[in-house]
Coordinates of C-alpha atoms and ligand atoms in Angstrom, one line a residue:
M1 CA 111.0 110.5 102.2
N2 CA 108.6 112.7 104.3
L3 CA 106.4 114.8 102.2
N4 CA 105.3 117.1 105.1
K5 CA 108.9 117.8 105.9
L6 CA 109.6 118.4 102.2
Y7 CA 106.8 120.9 101.9
K8 CA 108.0 122.6 105.1
V9 CA 111.5 123.0 103.7
L10 CA 110.0 124.3 100.5
E11 CA 107.7 126.8 102.3
G12 CA 108.2 130.3 101.0
Q13 CA 110.1 129.1 97.9
P14 CA 108.8 129.9 94.5
K15 CA 106.2 127.5 93.0
Y16 CA 108.7 126.2 90.4
R17 CA 110.9 124.9 93.3
I18 CA 108.1 122.5 94.4
Q19 CA 107.8 121.4 90.7
Q20 CA 111.5 120.8 90.6
A21 CA 111.4 118.8 93.8
K22 CA 108.5 116.6 92.4
D23 CA 110.3 116.2 89.2
A24 CA 113.3 114.8 91.0
I25 CA 111.2 112.4 93.0
F26 CA 108.7 111.2 90.3
K27 CA 110.4 111.9 86.9
K28 CA 114.1 111.5 87.6
L29 CA 113.3 108.9 90.3
A30 CA 116.2 110.1 92.3
S31 CA 117.3 108.3 95.4
N32 CA 119.5 111.2 96.5
W33 CA 118.8 114.9 96.0
S34 CA 122.2 115.3 94.5
E35 CA 120.7 113.7 91.3
A36 CA 118.2 116.6 91.0
S37 CA 118.8 119.2 88.4
N38 CA 118.4 123.0 88.7
I39 CA 118.7 122.9 92.5
S40 CA 121.6 124.6 94.2
K41 CA 124.1 122.6 96.0
D42 CA 123.3 124.2 99.4
F43 CA 119.7 123.5 99.0
K44 CA 120.3 119.9 97.9
E45 CA 122.3 119.4 101.1
K46 CA 119.5 120.8 103.1
L47 CA 117.0 118.6 101.4
N48 CA 119.2 115.5 101.9
K49 CA 119.4 116.3 105.6
E50 CA 115.7 117.2 106.2
C51 CA 114.0 114.7 103.9
P52 CA 116.3 112.1 102.4
L53 CA 115.0 110.1 99.4
E54 CA 116.6 106.8 100.3
I55 CA 114.2 103.8 100.8
D56 CA 115.2 101.1 103.1
G57 CA 114.1 98.0 101.1
Q58 CA 115.3 94.4 100.9
I59 CA 114.5 92.3 97.7
F60 CA 113.3 88.8 97.5
A61 CA 113.1 87.5 94.0
S62 CA 110.9 84.5 93.2
R63 CA 112.3 81.5 91.4
D64 CA 110.0 82.1 88.5
A65 CA 111.3 85.6 88.1
K66 CA 107.8 86.9 87.6
T67 CA 107.4 88.1 91.2
T68 CA 109.7 90.3 93.1
K69 CA 109.0 91.1 96.6
A70 CA 110.4 93.9 98.7
L71 CA 110.3 94.2 102.4
I72 CA 110.5 97.9 103.3
T73 CA 111.5 99.1 106.8
L74 CA 109.7 102.3 107.8
A75 CA 111.2 105.2 109.8
D76 CA 109.8 103.7 113.0
G77 CA 111.2 100.2 112.3
L78 CA 107.9 98.6 111.3
Q79 CA 108.1 96.7 108.1
I80 CA 105.7 96.4 105.1
E81 CA 105.8 94.3 102.0
T82 CA 105.3 95.2 98.5
V83 CA 105.2 92.9 95.5
M84 CA 106.0 93.6 91.8
L85 CA 104.5 91.2 89.3
S86 CA 106.3 91.2 85.9
H87 CA 103.9 90.1 83.0
K88 CA 105.0 88.6 79.8
D89 CA 103.5 91.5 77.8
G90 CA 105.9 93.9 79.5
R91 CA 103.7 95.4 82.1
H92 CA 104.9 95.7 85.7
T93 CA 102.3 95.7 88.4
V94 CA 103.1 96.8 91.9
C95 CA 100.9 95.7 94.7
V96 CA 100.7 98.4 97.4
S97 CA 100.0 98.1 101.1
T98 CA 98.0 100.7 102.9
Q99 CA 98.3 99.7 106.5
V100 CA 100.8 97.8 108.7
G101 CA 98.6 94.9 109.5
C102 CA 94.8 95.1 109.4
S103 CA 92.0 95.2 111.9
L104 CA 89.5 93.1 109.9
A105 CA 90.8 89.7 110.8
C106 CA 89.7 87.7 107.8
T107 CA 90.3 84.1 108.7
F108 CA 92.2 83.2 105.5
C109 CA 94.5 86.2 105.4
A110 CA 98.0 86.4 106.9
T111 CA 97.7 90.2 107.4
G112 CA 94.4 89.7 109.4
K113 CA 96.3 87.7 111.9
M114 CA 98.7 90.6 112.7
G115 CA 96.0 92.9 113.9
L116 CA 96.4 96.6 112.9
K117 CA 99.6 98.3 113.9
R118 CA 99.0 101.6 112.1
N119 CA 97.9 103.3 109.0
L120 CA 100.5 104.2 106.3
E121 CA 101.3 107.8 105.5
V122 CA 100.9 108.9 101.8
E123 CA 104.8 108.8 101.2
E124 CA 104.9 105.3 102.7
M125 CA 102.6 104.1 100.0
L126 CA 104.4 106.1 97.4
Q127 CA 107.7 104.6 98.5
Q128 CA 106.5 101.1 97.6
V129 CA 106.0 102.1 94.0
L130 CA 109.1 104.3 93.7
F131 CA 111.2 101.6 95.1
F132 CA 110.5 99.4 92.0
S133 CA 110.3 102.4 89.7
R134 CA 113.9 103.1 90.6
I135 CA 115.0 99.6 89.8
L136 CA 113.1 99.4 86.5
K137 CA 114.5 102.7 85.5
E138 CA 118.0 101.1 85.2
E139 CA 116.5 98.9 82.4
D140 CA 114.5 101.6 80.8
K141 CA 111.3 100.2 82.1
R142 CA 108.6 101.6 84.3
V143 CA 105.8 100.6 86.6
S144 CA 102.7 100.4 84.4
N145 CA 100.0 99.3 86.9
V146 CA 99.3 99.5 90.6
V147 CA 96.9 97.3 92.6
V148 CA 96.1 98.5 96.1
M149 CA 95.8 94.9 97.3
G150 CA 98.7 94.5 99.7
M151 CA 98.4 94.6 103.5
G152 CA 95.6 96.5 105.0
E153 CA 92.2 97.8 104.2
P154 CA 92.5 100.9 101.9
F155 CA 89.1 102.4 102.8
L156 CA 90.1 102.4 106.5
N157 CA 92.9 104.7 105.5
Y158 CA 90.8 106.4 102.9
D159 CA 92.2 109.9 102.6
N160 CA 95.9 108.9 102.5
T161 CA 95.2 106.2 99.9
I162 CA 93.4 108.6 97.7
K163 CA 96.2 111.2 98.0
A164 CA 98.7 108.6 97.2
I165 CA 96.8 107.5 94.1
K166 CA 96.7 111.1 92.9
Y167 CA 100.4 111.4 93.1
L168 CA 100.9 108.1 91.3
N169 CA 98.5 109.2 88.6
E170 CA 99.4 112.9 88.2
D171 CA 103.0 112.9 89.1
L172 CA 104.4 109.3 88.4
G173 CA 102.1 109.2 85.2
I174 CA 100.4 105.8 85.9
G175 CA 97.0 105.9 84.1
A176 CA 94.1 105.9 86.5
R177 CA 92.5 103.0 84.5
H178 CA 95.7 101.1 85.4
I179 CA 95.1 101.6 89.1
S180 CA 92.8 99.2 91.0
I181 CA 91.7 99.4 94.7
S182 CA 90.5 96.3 96.5
T183 CA 88.2 96.6 99.6
S184 CA 86.7 94.0 101.8
G185 CA 83.5 96.0 101.6
V186 CA 83.9 99.2 103.7
L187 CA 80.6 100.8 102.4
N188 CA 81.3 104.5 103.0
G189 CA 84.6 104.1 101.1
I190 CA 82.7 102.7 98.1
D191 CA 80.3 105.7 98.4
K192 CA 83.2 108.2 98.6
L193 CA 85.2 106.7 95.7
A194 CA 82.1 107.0 93.5
N195 CA 82.3 110.8 94.0
E196 CA 86.0 111.1 93.4
K197 CA 85.7 111.4 89.7
M198 CA 88.7 109.2 89.3
Q199 CA 88.8 106.5 86.6
V200 CA 90.4 103.9 88.9
N201 CA 89.0 100.4 89.1
L202 CA 87.2 99.0 92.1
A203 CA 87.6 95.4 93.3
I204 CA 85.5 93.8 96.1
S205 CA 86.9 90.9 98.1
L206 CA 83.8 88.7 98.2
H207 CA 85.1 85.1 98.7
A208 CA 81.8 83.6 99.7
P209 CA 78.3 83.3 97.9
N210 CA 76.2 83.9 101.1
D211 CA 76.2 85.8 104.4
R212 CA 76.5 82.6 106.4
L213 CA 79.9 81.7 105.0
R214 CA 81.0 85.3 104.5
N215 CA 80.3 86.0 108.2
E216 CA 82.7 83.2 109.0
L217 CA 85.5 84.1 106.7
M218 CA 85.2 87.9 106.8
P219 CA 83.9 89.3 110.1
I220 CA 83.4 92.7 108.4
N221 CA 80.3 91.1 106.7
K222 CA 78.4 91.2 110.1
R223 CA 78.7 94.9 110.0
F224 CA 78.1 95.3 106.3
P225 CA 76.1 92.3 105.1
M226 CA 76.1 91.3 101.4
K227 CA 72.7 92.9 100.6
D228 CA 74.1 96.4 101.7
L229 CA 77.3 95.7 100.0
F230 CA 75.6 95.1 96.6
K231 CA 73.5 98.2 97.2
A232 CA 76.6 100.3 97.6
V233 CA 78.1 98.6 94.5
D234 CA 75.0 99.2 92.4
K235 CA 75.0 102.9 93.4
Y236 CA 78.7 103.1 92.5
I237 CA 78.0 101.6 89.1
I238 CA 75.1 103.9 88.4
K239 CA 77.3 106.9 89.4
T240 CA 80.5 105.9 87.5
G241 CA 79.3 103.5 84.8
R242 CA 82.4 101.4 85.7
R243 CA 82.8 97.8 86.0
V244 CA 83.3 96.2 89.3
M245 CA 85.5 93.2 89.9
F246 CA 84.4 90.7 92.6
E247 CA 87.5 88.8 93.9
Y248 CA 86.8 85.2 94.9
L249 CA 89.6 83.2 96.5
M250 CA 89.4 79.5 95.8
I251 CA 89.8 77.7 99.2
K252 CA 89.7 74.0 99.2
G253 CA 86.5 72.5 100.7
I254 CA 85.4 75.9 101.9
N255 CA 83.9 78.0 99.1
D256 CA 84.7 76.0 95.9
S257 CA 81.8 73.5 95.3
P258 CA 79.6 73.6 92.1
E259 CA 76.7 74.5 94.4
Q260 CA 78.5 77.4 95.7
A261 CA 79.3 78.5 92.1
K262 CA 75.6 78.4 91.2
E263 CA 74.8 80.5 94.3
L264 CA 77.5 82.9 93.4
A265 CA 76.3 83.2 89.8
E266 CA 72.9 84.2 91.0
L267 CA 74.3 87.1 92.8
M268 CA 76.6 88.1 89.9
K269 CA 74.1 88.2 87.1
K270 CA 74.2 91.9 86.7
P271 CA 75.6 94.1 84.1
L272 CA 79.1 95.4 84.9
Y273 CA 79.6 92.7 87.6
M274 CA 82.7 90.6 87.0
V275 CA 84.2 87.7 89.0
N276 CA 87.9 87.1 89.4
L277 CA 88.8 83.7 90.6
I278 CA 92.0 83.8 92.6
A279 CA 94.2 80.8 93.4
Y280 CA 94.7 80.7 97.2
N281 CA 98.2 81.0 98.6
P282 CA 97.9 78.3 101.3
T283 CA 98.3 79.3 104.9
D284 CA 98.3 77.0 108.0
V285 CA 94.5 77.3 108.2
Y286 CA 93.4 76.6 104.6
K287 CA 94.4 74.8 101.4
A288 CA 94.2 75.9 97.8
S289 CA 91.4 74.4 95.7
D290 CA 92.5 71.7 93.1
K291 CA 92.9 72.8 89.6
N292 CA 89.9 70.8 88.6
A293 CA 87.7 72.3 91.2
I294 CA 88.6 75.8 89.9
E295 CA 87.9 74.8 86.4
D296 CA 84.5 73.3 87.3
F297 CA 83.6 76.4 89.3
R298 CA 84.6 78.6 86.4
K299 CA 82.5 76.6 84.0
V300 CA 79.3 77.0 86.2
L301 CA 79.8 80.7 86.3
E302 CA 80.4 80.9 82.5
Q303 CA 77.4 78.8 81.7
E304 CA 75.3 81.1 83.8
G305 CA 76.5 84.0 81.8
V306 CA 78.7 85.5 84.3
G307 CA 82.0 87.4 83.2
V308 CA 84.9 85.5 84.8
T309 CA 88.7 85.9 84.8
Q310 CA 91.2 83.8 86.6
R311 CA 94.3 84.8 88.4
Y312 CA 96.9 82.3 89.2
S313 CA 98.9 82.8 92.3
F314 CA 102.3 84.4 91.8
G315 CA 105.4 83.6 93.8
Q316 CA 104.2 81.1 96.3
D317 CA 107.8 80.3 97.1
I318 CA 108.3 83.8 98.5
D319 CA 104.9 84.0 100.2
A320 CA 103.8 86.8 97.8
A321 CA 100.3 87.0 99.0
C322 CA 98.7 89.5 101.3
G323 CA 100.9 90.0 104.4
Q324 CA 102.6 86.7 104.4
L325 CA 106.2 87.7 104.5
A326 CA 106.0 90.9 106.6
N327 CA 103.8 89.0 109.0
K328 CA 106.5 86.4 109.5
K329 CA 109.1 89.1 110.2
N330 CA 106.9 91.4 112.4
C331 CA 105.9 88.4 114.5
K332 CA 109.3 87.3 115.3
Ligands
LIG401 N1 91.9 94.6 102.5 C1 91.6 94.7 101.1 C2 92.9 94.8 100.3 C3 94.0 93.9 100.7 S1 93.8 92.2 100.6 C4 90.8 93.5 100.7 O1 90.6 92.6 101.5 O2 90.2 93.5 99.6 C5 94.1 91.9 98.8 C6 93.6 90.6 98.3 O3 94.4 89.4 98.8 C7 92.2 90.2 98.9 O4 91.3 89.8 97.8 C8 92.5 89.2 99.9 O5 91.3 88.4 100.0 C9 93.6 88.4 99.1 N2 94.3 87.4 100.0 C10 94.4 87.4 101.3 N3 95.0 86.2 101.7 C11 95.4 85.6 100.6 C12 96.0 84.3 100.3 N4 96.5 83.6 101.4 N5 96.2 83.9 99.0 C13 95.7 84.7 98.1 N6 95.0 85.8 98.2 C14 94.9 86.3 99.5
LIG402 FE1 92.3 92.9 106.0 FE2 91.9 92.4 103.4 FE3 93.4 90.6 104.8 FE4 90.8 90.9 105.3 S1 91.7 90.2 103.3 S2 92.3 90.8 106.8 S3 90.4 93.0 104.9 S4 93.9 92.8 104.3

């Protein structure tokens, strides 16, 4: 799928043609233009030739059936991963990548190890959701939530990410409140998002309770230290009135002590600040915190009055965290 080519083919056509094409992509969830209604046969053929709808994806299902991972091969042969999490309550969340690789080199992250290959185009982000939408359609189900938490830093591909989110919201019908963007703390992205008038959720990858440790784990912290990060978040909250989720990976022996929990609590004691503790998907560098350590950490935060949620790691058997599968492939 190539949206630029599509709009080129549709140039000069009446407006309703564009809507018909969009309906075929986002409502019918067609994987071939022949499935589109109200479009002449000749025109369908032209569309199939100029901007085919097929998506080259390979599925990996997790043993627990809650996680399905797809490896999507792009037109230039690079591969990206996308994960769908199926929840007990019937929701289906797709985790979208925004870049092939990432330039920010966080030490705990498999994507960071790849370096940046390139930004993704709008349609390459959409494909990741459409791929699962098409599969779910067969069972009369739909993608209900999107988290922009796959490979890459969304705010270093800001314009394409926002455009993709607009399509997901306006054309695919995913509620803005059901869409979350996670950033490692690219400050001008936070500022820009505050001005978008979109009801999407903002998450910040924090992972450390002080600059010393965060500098070590996330080199971006040297450019945008925590004081400035919180300033940007506070401005965002004043502007939008929306909650902000701080993600905190639980990495064994690195950031999971009760003292560090106390230090984190001091930073998080603000209205509309929330902490999400995330089970670490082990890499060859770090291990996941023990269950007890996570429990104790959580208790400290709660005792200090901080809002905490906990996310268990999905699909460890298929490497369903940030960049792990695609990284293995792209590095071979
Ligand atoms: N670049 C953005 C968005 C992509 S990363 C960001 O950093 O926020 C999405 C989330 O996956 C981040 O919170 C990241 O810290 C987390 N992550 C990275 N490696 C992980 C691992 N091995 N296990 C679990 N989560 C991981
Ligand atoms: Fe990039 Fe996010 Fe991974 Fe850091 S955690 S390397 S910012 S994808």
